[in-house]
Coordinates of C-alpha atoms in Angstrom, one line a residue:
X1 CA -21.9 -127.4 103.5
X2 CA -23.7 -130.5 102.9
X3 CA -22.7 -133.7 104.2
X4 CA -23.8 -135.3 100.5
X5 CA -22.5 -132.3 98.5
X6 CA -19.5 -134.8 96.6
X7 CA -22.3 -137.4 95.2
X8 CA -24.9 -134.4 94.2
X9 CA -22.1 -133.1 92.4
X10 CA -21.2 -136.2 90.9
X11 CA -24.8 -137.1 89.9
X12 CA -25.0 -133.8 88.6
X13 CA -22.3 -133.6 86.3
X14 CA -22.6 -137.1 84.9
X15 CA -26.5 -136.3 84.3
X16 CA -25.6 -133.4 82.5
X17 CA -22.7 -135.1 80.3
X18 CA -25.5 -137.6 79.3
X19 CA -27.5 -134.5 77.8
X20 CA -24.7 -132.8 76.1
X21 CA -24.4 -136.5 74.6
X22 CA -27.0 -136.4 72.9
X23 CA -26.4 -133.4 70.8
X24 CA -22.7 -133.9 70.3
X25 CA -21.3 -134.9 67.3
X26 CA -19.5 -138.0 66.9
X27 CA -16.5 -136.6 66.1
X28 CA -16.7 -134.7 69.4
X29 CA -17.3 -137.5 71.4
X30 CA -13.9 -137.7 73.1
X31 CA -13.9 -133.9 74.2
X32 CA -16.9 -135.6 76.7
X33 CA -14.5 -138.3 78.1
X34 CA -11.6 -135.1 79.4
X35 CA -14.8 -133.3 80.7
X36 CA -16.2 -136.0 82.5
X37 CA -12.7 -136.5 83.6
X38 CA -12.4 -132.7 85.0
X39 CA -15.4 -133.0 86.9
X40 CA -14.2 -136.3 89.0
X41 CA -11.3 -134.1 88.8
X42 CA -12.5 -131.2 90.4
X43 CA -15.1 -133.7 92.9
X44 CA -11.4 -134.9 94.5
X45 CA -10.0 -131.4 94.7
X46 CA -13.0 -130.3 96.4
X47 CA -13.1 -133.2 98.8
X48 CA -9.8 -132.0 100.1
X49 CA -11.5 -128.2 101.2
X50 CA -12.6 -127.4 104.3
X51 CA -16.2 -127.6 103.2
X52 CA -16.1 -131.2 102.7
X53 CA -13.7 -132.5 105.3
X54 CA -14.2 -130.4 108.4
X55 CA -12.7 -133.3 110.7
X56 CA -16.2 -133.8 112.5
X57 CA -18.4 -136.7 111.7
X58 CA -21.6 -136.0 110.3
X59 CA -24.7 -138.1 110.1
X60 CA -28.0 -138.0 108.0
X61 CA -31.2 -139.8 107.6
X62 CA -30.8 -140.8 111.3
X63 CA -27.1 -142.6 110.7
X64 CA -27.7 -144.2 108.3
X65 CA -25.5 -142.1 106.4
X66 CA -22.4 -141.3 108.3
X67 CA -19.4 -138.8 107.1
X68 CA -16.2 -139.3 108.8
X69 CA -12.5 -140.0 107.6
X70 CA -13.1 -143.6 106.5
X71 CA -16.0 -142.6 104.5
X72 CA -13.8 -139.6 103.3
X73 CA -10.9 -141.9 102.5
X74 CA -12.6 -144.4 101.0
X75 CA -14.9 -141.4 98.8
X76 CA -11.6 -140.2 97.4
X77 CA -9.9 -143.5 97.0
X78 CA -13.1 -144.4 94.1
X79 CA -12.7 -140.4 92.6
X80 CA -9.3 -141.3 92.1
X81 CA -10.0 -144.8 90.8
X82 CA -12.7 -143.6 88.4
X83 CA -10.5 -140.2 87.1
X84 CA -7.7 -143.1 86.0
X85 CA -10.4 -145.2 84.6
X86 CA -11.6 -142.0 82.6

């Protein structure tokens, strides 16, 4: 899997809630809050799989972008933050 797979999913799913906001209602507009909430949701379950955390470190764009535990720690500490914050 990709070593940048949590943030594409993250840009991803925040892109997309910013279209559905434009065609919800306003009186819908919480039910986008709890799904923007799932998605960080799901982002931190998924960074505890095998696919994200393999246990190797893995570098990109000749390391400048390094995945290792740190990174992972601190990747799931700011999910976590942001899914209380939501």
């Amino acid at each position: 899997m990709n070593a940048l797979s949590l943030e594409i999913a993250i840009v991803l799913a925040g892109l997309g809630l910013l279209l559905l906001d434009l065609w919800t209602p306003v009186e819908r507009k919480r039910q986008l809050g709890y799904a923007a909430a799932a998605a960080v949701g799901i982002a931190l379950v998924f960074s505890f799989t095998g696919l994200v955390d393999s246990g190797e470190t893995r570098t990109l764009f000749g390391g400048m972008y390094v995945l290792d535990d740190l990174a992972l720690f601190f990747k799931r500490f700011f999910l976590f933050a942001a899914l209380i914050v939501l």
